[in-house]
Amino acid sequence: MKPIYIDYLNALDIEALAMTDAEIIGAVEAGLVAQGKGETVIEPRVHLEPDPSFHGHFNVLRGYVAQLDAAGVKIVGDYVDNYMHGLPSEFGILNLFDPRTGTPRAILDATVITDMRTGAVTAIGAKHLAKKSSKVLAHIGARGTAYWNVRLLDHLFDFDEIRVHSRRPESRDAFAAKLAADLGKPVLAVANWKSCVEGADIVVEASRLPEPQPLLKTEWIKRGALVVPYGTMSAVELSLTDIMQKIVVDDWGQCKGGKFGSLRAHVEMGRLSEATLHAELGQIAAGLKPGRQSDGETILFWHRGLSLSDIALGKAMLAKAAENGIGQRLRFA
């Protein structure tokens, strides 16, 4: 047997890559287009909850992207109390394999990959589903993925006003300050959900609730807005889906099952079903179904997170690392 090596990118390597906003969005959208064309296999995520008292769980995502000649498994821990220990709420590992032989090919730190690809899916959703004239962004939540949501959305829309809110004043103030410094424009940290959400063109709800609580009121959503709820625990009212002209998800197979997700109650009660669903985002990205068709449409986009987005971004990172001599090779066998 020939020697087998694994390409390894740790967090420092990925930072050194300095992936641009356009590179991140481009890689993830290519994966979504492949999904829309039926060139992927996505297995619904599964969860491991070691002990409820730990206030966290693991997500295991699995997928295959034919165009990229790669199969992958990502394991990511999601622990809401990690800030108390000075740790990010999520840690992840992405493993890539040869889909024909099962040979291991690469291991990547997936903590920032998770953040980046989540932000990219939010931004790509807005690219197709938000009004082109959107100028006011409301963002609830300040966890790791929140930064890339705002950064990549602003890359596409160049907002006039960005409002952020989170439960703890110190987290939202620090979040607003970092965004303002990196984006070169004011970012307003607001004290409550209503003042953040009301009148915004794009509303992203990425809160960190210990249990479902309807904090985002349907009446605050203005006509023609795009609403993107993807918190683990629902923060929206059941009536939210009633005002939507279109509901889009990233993958119906994942959204129709599983314990977690901000629209879980809507699915279980039949308010969101395959019949009421407009499309998966990949179908829209591939040009198979329409996105926004008028400024008056109020649209909801719910994403759970796709293994194919991790795989697509991971492959793009490996290609850039090879070009720039970044990373390590580990002997496997």
mmCIF file of C-alpha atoms in Angstrom:
data_model
loop_
_atom_site.group_PDB
_atom_site.id
_atom_site.type_symbol
_atom_site.label_atom_id
_atom_site.label_comp_id
_atom_site.label_asym_id
_atom_site.label_seq_id
_atom_site.Cartn_x
_atom_site.Cartn_y
_atom_site.Cartn_z
ATOM 1 C CA MET A 1 0.000 0.000 0.000
ATOM 2 C CA LYS A 2 1.222 3.477 -0.865
ATOM 3 C CA PRO A 3 1.723 5.908 2.020
ATOM 4 C CA ILE A 4 -1.431 7.840 2.874
ATOM 5 C CA TYR A 5 -1.207 11.447 4.023
ATOM 6 C CA ILE A 6 -3.845 13.743 5.426
ATOM 7 C CA ASP A 7 -3.825 17.489 4.798
ATOM 8 C CA TYR A 8 -4.325 19.307 8.101
ATOM 9 C CA LEU A 9 -5.369 22.920 8.590
ATOM 10 C CA ASN A 10 -5.587 24.160 12.154
ATOM 11 C CA ALA A 11 -7.148 27.423 13.314
ATOM 12 C CA LEU A 12 -3.900 29.353 12.807
ATOM 13 C CA ASP A 13 -3.536 28.014 9.274
ATOM 14 C CA ILE A 14 -7.085 29.045 8.388
ATOM 15 C CA GLU A 15 -6.471 32.519 9.801
ATOM 16 C CA ALA A 16 -3.335 32.771 7.654
ATOM 17 C CA LEU A 17 -5.374 31.977 4.532
ATOM 18 C CA ALA A 18 -7.193 35.324 4.936
ATOM 19 C CA MET A 19 -10.187 34.131 2.929
ATOM 20 C CA THR A 20 -11.915 37.112 1.336
ATOM 21 C CA ASP A 21 -15.640 37.732 1.639
ATOM 22 C CA ALA A 22 -16.051 36.980 -2.070
ATOM 23 C CA GLU A 23 -14.096 33.710 -1.802
ATOM 24 C CA ILE A 24 -16.251 32.517 1.095
ATOM 25 C CA ILE A 25 -19.540 33.397 -0.585
ATOM 26 C CA GLY A 26 -18.409 31.976 -3.933
ATOM 27 C CA ALA A 27 -17.372 28.622 -2.482
ATOM 28 C CA VAL A 28 -20.561 28.173 -0.484
ATOM 29 C CA GLU A 29 -22.834 29.246 -3.325
ATOM 30 C CA ALA A 30 -21.160 26.723 -5.635
ATOM 31 C CA GLY A 31 -22.084 24.020 -3.129
ATOM 32 C CA LEU A 32 -25.686 25.245 -3.007
ATOM 33 C CA VAL A 33 -25.914 25.226 -6.808
ATOM 34 C CA ALA A 34 -24.666 21.630 -6.830
ATOM 35 C CA GLN A 35 -27.381 20.762 -4.294
ATOM 36 C CA GLY A 36 -30.019 22.458 -6.438
ATOM 37 C CA LYS A 37 -28.922 20.413 -9.443
ATOM 38 C CA GLY A 38 -29.144 17.154 -7.490
ATOM 39 C CA GLU A 39 -25.395 16.599 -7.440
ATOM 40 C CA THR A 40 -25.091 16.123 -3.677
ATOM 41 C CA VAL A 41 -26.078 13.672 -0.974
ATOM 42 C CA ILE A 42 -27.103 15.204 2.333
ATOM 43 C CA GLU A 43 -27.917 13.058 5.335
ATOM 44 C CA PRO A 44 -30.004 14.817 8.006
ATOM 45 C CA ARG A 45 -27.868 15.879 10.934
ATOM 46 C CA VAL A 46 -27.895 13.828 14.101
ATOM 47 C CA HIS A 47 -27.237 14.978 17.645
ATOM 48 C CA LEU A 48 -25.386 13.733 20.703
ATOM 49 C CA GLU A 49 -26.418 15.263 24.024
ATOM 50 C CA PRO A 50 -23.967 13.839 26.607
ATOM 51 C CA ASP A 51 -25.753 15.220 29.674
ATOM 52 C CA PRO A 52 -28.504 17.882 29.853
ATOM 53 C CA SER A 53 -26.719 19.537 32.780
ATOM 54 C CA PHE A 54 -23.795 20.394 30.454
ATOM 55 C CA HIS A 55 -26.087 22.789 28.496
ATOM 56 C CA GLY A 56 -24.778 21.663 25.151
ATOM 57 C CA HIS A 57 -24.822 19.042 22.440
ATOM 58 C CA PHE A 58 -22.916 17.839 19.388
ATOM 59 C CA ASN A 59 -24.192 18.131 15.823
ATOM 60 C CA VAL A 60 -22.967 15.552 13.315
ATOM 61 C CA LEU A 61 -23.346 16.593 9.658
ATOM 62 C CA ARG A 62 -22.667 14.269 6.731
ATOM 63 C CA GLY A 63 -22.619 14.853 3.006
ATOM 64 C CA TYR A 64 -21.180 14.284 -0.468
ATOM 65 C CA VAL A 65 -20.598 16.814 -3.259
ATOM 66 C CA ALA A 66 -20.006 15.131 -6.616
ATOM 67 C CA GLN A 67 -18.555 18.223 -8.302
ATOM 68 C CA LEU A 68 -15.910 18.501 -5.576
ATOM 69 C CA ASP A 69 -15.172 14.754 -5.480
ATOM 70 C CA ALA A 70 -15.446 14.823 -1.699
ATOM 71 C CA ALA A 71 -17.415 13.240 1.099
ATOM 72 C CA GLY A 72 -17.302 14.829 4.513
ATOM 73 C CA VAL A 73 -18.358 14.581 8.129
ATOM 74 C CA LYS A 74 -18.349 17.538 10.474
ATOM 75 C CA ILE A 75 -18.723 17.234 14.218
ATOM 76 C CA VAL A 76 -19.432 20.468 16.054
ATOM 77 C CA GLY A 77 -20.110 21.037 19.741
ATOM 78 C CA ASP A 78 -22.646 23.721 20.643
ATOM 79 C CA TYR A 79 -22.396 24.755 24.305
ATOM 80 C CA VAL A 80 -24.263 27.872 25.407
ATOM 81 C CA ASP A 81 -22.318 28.411 28.661
ATOM 82 C CA ASN A 82 -18.858 28.383 27.067
ATOM 83 C CA TYR A 83 -18.554 32.175 27.352
ATOM 84 C CA MET A 84 -18.224 31.665 31.120
ATOM 85 C CA HIS A 85 -15.000 29.770 30.437
ATOM 86 C CA GLY A 86 -13.656 32.222 27.865
ATOM 87 C CA LEU A 87 -14.416 29.763 25.054
ATOM 88 C CA PRO A 88 -16.440 30.073 21.851
ATOM 89 C CA SER A 89 -19.839 28.422 21.996
ATOM 90 C CA GLU A 90 -18.916 26.131 19.120
ATOM 91 C CA PHE A 91 -15.895 23.949 18.356
ATOM 92 C CA GLY A 92 -15.765 21.834 15.233
ATOM 93 C CA ILE A 93 -13.735 19.356 13.202
ATOM 94 C CA LEU A 94 -14.288 18.719 9.478
ATOM 95 C CA ASN A 95 -13.106 15.406 8.038
ATOM 96 C CA LEU A 96 -12.916 14.957 4.258
ATOM 97 C CA PHE A 97 -12.705 11.604 2.482
ATOM 98 C CA ASP A 98 -12.270 10.133 -0.979
ATOM 99 C CA PRO A 99 -15.890 9.182 -1.779
ATOM 100 C CA ARG A 100 -14.821 6.215 -3.928
ATOM 101 C CA THR A 101 -12.472 4.453 -1.502
ATOM 102 C CA GLY A 102 -13.181 6.033 1.891
ATOM 103 C CA THR A 103 -9.543 7.108 2.174
ATOM 104 C CA PRO A 104 -9.131 10.010 4.618
ATOM 105 C CA ARG A 105 -7.953 13.140 2.810
ATOM 106 C CA ALA A 106 -8.079 16.102 5.168
ATOM 107 C CA ILE A 107 -8.808 17.336 8.677
ATOM 108 C CA LEU A 108 -9.685 20.990 9.199
ATOM 109 C CA ASP A 109 -10.518 23.068 12.227
ATOM 110 C CA ALA A 110 -14.195 23.701 11.540
ATOM 111 C CA THR A 111 -14.889 26.280 14.238
ATOM 112 C CA VAL A 112 -14.396 29.282 11.963
ATOM 113 C CA ILE A 113 -15.571 27.275 8.934
ATOM 114 C CA THR A 114 -18.913 26.854 10.720
ATOM 115 C CA ASP A 115 -19.090 30.579 11.389
ATOM 116 C CA MET A 116 -18.069 31.570 7.863
ATOM 117 C CA ARG A 117 -20.307 29.165 5.979
ATOM 118 C CA THR A 118 -23.287 30.021 8.179
ATOM 119 C CA GLY A 119 -22.780 33.695 7.434
ATOM 120 C CA ALA A 120 -22.379 32.892 3.757
ATOM 121 C CA VAL A 121 -25.662 30.954 3.610
ATOM 122 C CA THR A 122 -27.414 33.848 5.358
ATOM 123 C CA ALA A 123 -25.900 36.280 2.848
ATOM 124 C CA ILE A 124 -26.655 34.105 -0.189
ATOM 125 C CA GLY A 125 -30.222 33.723 1.046
ATOM 126 C CA ALA A 126 -30.495 37.506 1.220
ATOM 127 C CA LYS A 127 -28.901 37.886 -2.223
ATOM 128 C CA HIS A 128 -31.786 35.930 -3.724
ATOM 129 C CA LEU A 129 -34.611 36.732 -1.292
ATOM 130 C CA ALA A 130 -34.135 40.265 0.095
ATOM 131 C CA LYS A 131 -34.993 43.505 -1.669
ATOM 132 C CA LYS A 132 -32.021 44.791 -3.651
ATOM 133 C CA SER A 133 -32.624 48.165 -1.989
ATOM 134 C CA SER A 134 -32.340 46.767 1.563
ATOM 135 C CA LYS A 135 -30.564 49.346 3.738
ATOM 136 C CA VAL A 136 -31.446 48.449 7.349
ATOM 137 C CA LEU A 137 -30.199 45.232 8.967
ATOM 138 C CA ALA A 138 -31.396 43.936 12.335
ATOM 139 C CA HIS A 139 -29.361 41.157 13.929
ATOM 140 C CA ILE A 140 -30.333 39.349 17.130
ATOM 141 C CA GLY A 141 -27.495 37.399 18.731
ATOM 142 C CA ALA A 142 -23.765 37.920 19.076
ATOM 143 C CA ARG A 143 -22.292 34.395 18.920
ATOM 144 C CA GLY A 144 -19.550 33.370 16.507
ATOM 145 C CA THR A 145 -21.741 32.960 13.453
ATOM 146 C CA ALA A 146 -23.265 36.416 14.040
ATOM 147 C CA TYR A 147 -20.089 38.238 12.983
ATOM 148 C CA TRP A 148 -20.001 36.553 9.587
ATOM 149 C CA ASN A 149 -23.740 37.028 9.081
ATOM 150 C CA VAL A 150 -23.339 40.792 9.403
ATOM 151 C CA ARG A 151 -20.001 41.046 7.611
ATOM 152 C CA LEU A 152 -21.055 39.051 4.558
ATOM 153 C CA LEU A 153 -24.502 40.641 4.377
ATOM 154 C CA ASP A 154 -22.896 44.082 4.456
ATOM 155 C CA HIS A 155 -20.468 42.979 1.734
ATOM 156 C CA LEU A 156 -23.499 42.453 -0.538
ATOM 157 C CA PHE A 157 -25.791 45.304 0.580
ATOM 158 C CA ASP A 158 -23.594 48.054 2.105
ATOM 159 C CA PHE A 159 -26.233 48.923 4.715
ATOM 160 C CA ASP A 160 -27.001 52.459 5.862
ATOM 161 C CA GLU A 161 -27.982 51.170 9.317
ATOM 162 C CA ILE A 162 -26.950 48.057 11.242
ATOM 163 C CA ARG A 163 -28.612 47.298 14.590
ATOM 164 C CA VAL A 164 -27.536 44.461 16.880
ATOM 165 C CA HIS A 165 -28.969 43.082 20.109
ATOM 166 C CA SER A 166 -28.084 40.240 22.446
ATOM 167 C CA ARG A 167 -29.110 39.289 25.962
ATOM 168 C CA ARG A 168 -25.951 40.496 27.693
ATOM 169 C CA PRO A 169 -25.010 44.190 27.289
ATOM 170 C CA GLU A 170 -21.291 43.408 27.349
ATOM 171 C CA SER A 171 -21.627 40.934 24.458
ATOM 172 C CA ARG A 172 -23.693 43.216 22.229
ATOM 173 C CA ASP A 173 -21.510 46.262 22.929
ATOM 174 C CA ALA A 174 -18.323 44.341 22.135
ATOM 175 C CA PHE A 175 -19.972 42.837 19.042
ATOM 176 C CA ALA A 176 -21.043 46.249 17.753
ATOM 177 C CA ALA A 177 -17.593 47.719 18.397
ATOM 178 C CA LYS A 178 -15.805 44.915 16.499
ATOM 179 C CA LEU A 179 -18.183 45.175 13.559
ATOM 180 C CA ALA A 180 -17.865 48.969 13.436
ATOM 181 C CA ALA A 181 -14.080 48.705 13.381
ATOM 182 C CA ASP A 182 -13.996 45.993 10.705
ATOM 183 C CA LEU A 183 -16.748 47.381 8.479
ATOM 184 C CA GLY A 184 -15.736 51.024 8.829
ATOM 185 C CA LYS A 185 -19.238 52.232 9.623
ATOM 186 C CA PRO A 186 -21.400 52.775 12.723
ATOM 187 C CA VAL A 187 -23.089 49.717 14.245
ATOM 188 C CA LEU A 188 -25.775 50.390 16.833
ATOM 189 C CA ALA A 189 -26.112 48.126 19.883
ATOM 190 C CA VAL A 190 -29.725 48.355 21.076
ATOM 191 C CA ALA A 191 -31.250 47.333 24.394
ATOM 192 C CA ASN A 192 -34.281 45.307 23.271
ATOM 193 C CA TRP A 193 -35.671 43.140 20.497
ATOM 194 C CA LYS A 194 -38.339 45.595 19.324
ATOM 195 C CA SER A 195 -36.002 48.534 18.734
ATOM 196 C CA CYS A 196 -33.662 46.217 16.850
ATOM 197 C CA VAL A 197 -36.219 44.521 14.602
ATOM 198 C CA GLU A 198 -38.959 47.056 13.903
ATOM 199 C CA GLY A 199 -38.797 48.503 10.412
ATOM 200 C CA ALA A 200 -35.701 46.561 9.298
ATOM 201 C CA ASP A 201 -35.383 45.325 5.711
ATOM 202 C CA ILE A 202 -33.488 42.172 6.747
ATOM 203 C CA VAL A 203 -33.974 40.544 10.165
ATOM 204 C CA VAL A 204 -31.609 37.781 11.298
ATOM 205 C CA GLU A 205 -32.539 35.941 14.484
ATOM 206 C CA ALA A 206 -29.585 33.972 15.838
ATOM 207 C CA SER A 207 -30.369 34.116 19.546
ATOM 208 C CA ARG A 208 -29.094 31.741 22.200
ATOM 209 C CA LEU A 209 -32.158 30.788 24.224
ATOM 210 C CA PRO A 210 -32.142 27.971 26.820
ATOM 211 C CA GLU A 211 -35.731 27.118 25.871
ATOM 212 C CA PRO A 212 -38.282 28.333 23.283
ATOM 213 C CA GLN A 213 -39.658 31.809 23.985
ATOM 214 C CA PRO A 214 -41.545 34.014 21.460
ATOM 215 C CA LEU A 215 -39.460 37.181 21.817
ATOM 216 C CA LEU A 216 -39.613 38.153 18.132
ATOM 217 C CA LYS A 217 -43.097 39.536 17.511
ATOM 218 C CA THR A 218 -44.698 39.053 14.114
ATOM 219 C CA GLU A 219 -46.199 42.563 14.243
ATOM 220 C CA TRP A 220 -42.708 44.112 14.146
ATOM 221 C CA ILE A 221 -41.914 42.669 10.710
ATOM 222 C CA LYS A 222 -42.494 45.218 7.976
ATOM 223 C CA ARG A 223 -44.013 44.319 4.646
ATOM 224 C CA GLY A 224 -41.357 43.319 2.132
ATOM 225 C CA ALA A 225 -38.785 42.268 4.729
ATOM 226 C CA LEU A 226 -36.658 39.118 4.698
ATOM 227 C CA VAL A 227 -36.635 37.251 8.022
ATOM 228 C CA VAL A 228 -33.899 34.684 8.697
ATOM 229 C CA PRO A 229 -34.483 32.744 11.933
ATOM 230 C CA TYR A 230 -31.963 30.021 12.655
ATOM 231 C CA GLY A 231 -31.554 29.898 16.414
ATOM 232 C CA THR A 232 -31.417 26.457 18.012
ATOM 233 C CA MET A 233 -34.421 27.285 20.203
ATOM 234 C CA SER A 234 -37.420 29.079 18.714
ATOM 235 C CA ALA A 235 -37.705 32.792 19.443
ATOM 236 C CA VAL A 236 -40.552 33.468 16.992
ATOM 237 C CA GLU A 237 -44.311 33.437 17.272
ATOM 238 C CA LEU A 238 -46.338 30.752 15.533
ATOM 239 C CA SER A 239 -47.988 33.510 13.499
ATOM 240 C CA LEU A 240 -44.696 34.447 11.789
ATOM 241 C CA THR A 241 -45.256 32.025 8.918
ATOM 242 C CA ASP A 242 -48.778 33.413 8.344
ATOM 243 C CA ILE A 243 -47.476 36.742 6.960
ATOM 244 C CA MET A 244 -45.001 35.193 4.528
ATOM 245 C CA GLN A 245 -45.532 35.057 0.758
ATOM 246 C CA LYS A 246 -42.600 32.671 0.410
ATOM 247 C CA ILE A 247 -40.884 30.289 2.827
ATOM 248 C CA VAL A 248 -37.480 28.941 1.796
ATOM 249 C CA VAL A 249 -35.207 26.463 3.613
ATOM 250 C CA ASP A 250 -31.712 25.175 2.961
ATOM 251 C CA ASP A 251 -32.722 21.502 2.998
ATOM 252 C CA TRP A 252 -36.221 20.199 3.666
ATOM 253 C CA GLY A 253 -34.874 16.784 4.687
ATOM 254 C CA GLN A 254 -33.108 18.397 7.639
ATOM 255 C CA CYS A 255 -35.858 20.874 8.452
ATOM 256 C CA LYS A 256 -38.679 18.337 8.627
ATOM 257 C CA GLY A 257 -37.029 16.371 11.446
ATOM 258 C CA GLY A 258 -34.677 16.652 14.384
ATOM 259 C CA LYS A 259 -34.960 18.007 17.894
ATOM 260 C CA PHE A 260 -33.602 21.516 17.416
ATOM 261 C CA GLY A 261 -34.449 24.479 15.210
ATOM 262 C CA SER A 262 -36.298 27.775 15.360
ATOM 263 C CA LEU A 263 -39.297 26.590 13.300
ATOM 264 C CA ARG A 264 -39.548 23.131 14.832
ATOM 265 C CA ALA A 265 -42.994 23.871 16.334
ATOM 266 C CA HIS A 266 -44.243 25.169 12.972
ATOM 267 C CA VAL A 267 -43.299 21.881 11.298
ATOM 268 C CA GLU A 268 -44.799 19.733 14.042
ATOM 269 C CA MET A 269 -48.089 21.679 13.913
ATOM 270 C CA GLY A 270 -48.256 21.572 10.118
ATOM 271 C CA ARG A 271 -47.805 25.335 9.677
ATOM 272 C CA LEU A 272 -44.711 24.572 7.601
ATOM 273 C CA SER A 273 -44.800 21.541 5.338
ATOM 274 C CA GLU A 274 -43.447 20.416 2.003
ATOM 275 C CA ALA A 275 -46.706 21.657 0.482
ATOM 276 C CA THR A 276 -46.351 25.188 1.881
ATOM 277 C CA LEU A 277 -42.625 25.392 1.177
ATOM 278 C CA HIS A 278 -41.628 27.575 -1.792
ATOM 279 C CA ALA A 279 -38.167 26.132 -2.437
ATOM 280 C CA GLU A 280 -34.817 25.083 -1.114
ATOM 281 C CA LEU A 281 -32.181 27.781 -1.498
ATOM 282 C CA GLY A 282 -30.076 25.568 -3.768
ATOM 283 C CA GLN A 283 -32.943 25.346 -6.256
ATOM 284 C CA ILE A 284 -33.082 29.142 -6.370
ATOM 285 C CA ALA A 285 -29.289 29.510 -6.610
ATOM 286 C CA ALA A 286 -29.290 27.037 -9.514
ATOM 287 C CA GLY A 287 -32.004 29.013 -11.308
ATOM 288 C CA LEU A 288 -34.590 26.239 -11.057
ATOM 289 C CA LYS A 289 -37.074 28.197 -8.930
ATOM 290 C CA PRO A 290 -37.603 31.946 -8.520
ATOM 291 C CA GLY A 291 -36.352 33.940 -5.578
ATOM 292 C CA ARG A 292 -37.892 37.306 -4.740
ATOM 293 C CA GLN A 293 -40.241 38.464 -7.475
ATOM 294 C CA SER A 294 -41.412 41.794 -6.058
ATOM 295 C CA ASP A 295 -40.437 44.285 -3.360
ATOM 296 C CA GLY A 296 -43.775 43.716 -1.629
ATOM 297 C CA GLU A 297 -43.107 40.044 -0.825
ATOM 298 C CA THR A 298 -42.419 39.247 2.810
ATOM 299 C CA ILE A 299 -40.144 36.208 2.821
ATOM 300 C CA LEU A 300 -38.798 33.802 5.440
ATOM 301 C CA PHE A 301 -35.567 31.842 5.033
ATOM 302 C CA TRP A 302 -34.820 29.148 7.605
ATOM 303 C CA HIS A 303 -31.487 27.372 7.486
ATOM 304 C CA ARG A 304 -30.288 24.544 9.690
ATOM 305 C CA GLY A 305 -26.775 24.364 8.241
ATOM 306 C CA LEU A 306 -25.562 22.009 5.540
ATOM 307 C CA SER A 307 -22.650 19.609 5.462
ATOM 308 C CA LEU A 308 -22.173 20.494 1.789
ATOM 309 C CA SER A 309 -21.425 24.122 2.766
ATOM 310 C CA ASP A 310 -18.697 22.916 5.120
ATOM 311 C CA ILE A 311 -17.306 20.609 2.444
ATOM 312 C CA ALA A 312 -17.349 23.295 -0.251
ATOM 313 C CA LEU A 313 -15.652 25.895 1.931
ATOM 314 C CA GLY A 314 -13.182 23.336 3.282
ATOM 315 C CA LYS A 315 -12.170 22.339 -0.250
ATOM 316 C CA ALA A 316 -11.706 26.001 -1.216
ATOM 317 C CA MET A 317 -9.502 26.512 1.831
ATOM 318 C CA LEU A 318 -7.398 23.455 1.013
ATOM 319 C CA ALA A 319 -6.874 24.720 -2.541
ATOM 320 C CA LYS A 320 -5.766 28.152 -1.336
ATOM 321 C CA ALA A 321 -3.538 26.565 1.313
ATOM 322 C CA ALA A 322 -1.814 24.425 -1.336
ATOM 323 C CA GLU A 323 -1.199 27.509 -3.500
ATOM 324 C CA ASN A 324 0.337 29.391 -0.582
ATOM 325 C CA GLY A 325 2.222 26.626 1.213
ATOM 326 C CA ILE A 326 0.021 26.797 4.315
ATOM 327 C CA GLY A 327 -0.839 23.849 6.561
ATOM 328 C CA GLN A 328 0.670 20.494 7.376
ATOM 329 C CA ARG A 329 0.616 16.953 6.047
ATOM 330 C CA LEU A 330 0.119 14.129 8.532
ATOM 331 C CA ARG A 331 1.131 10.544 7.849
ATOM 332 C CA PHE A 332 -1.943 8.331 8.250
ATOM 333 C CA ALA A 333 -0.788 4.953 6.996
#
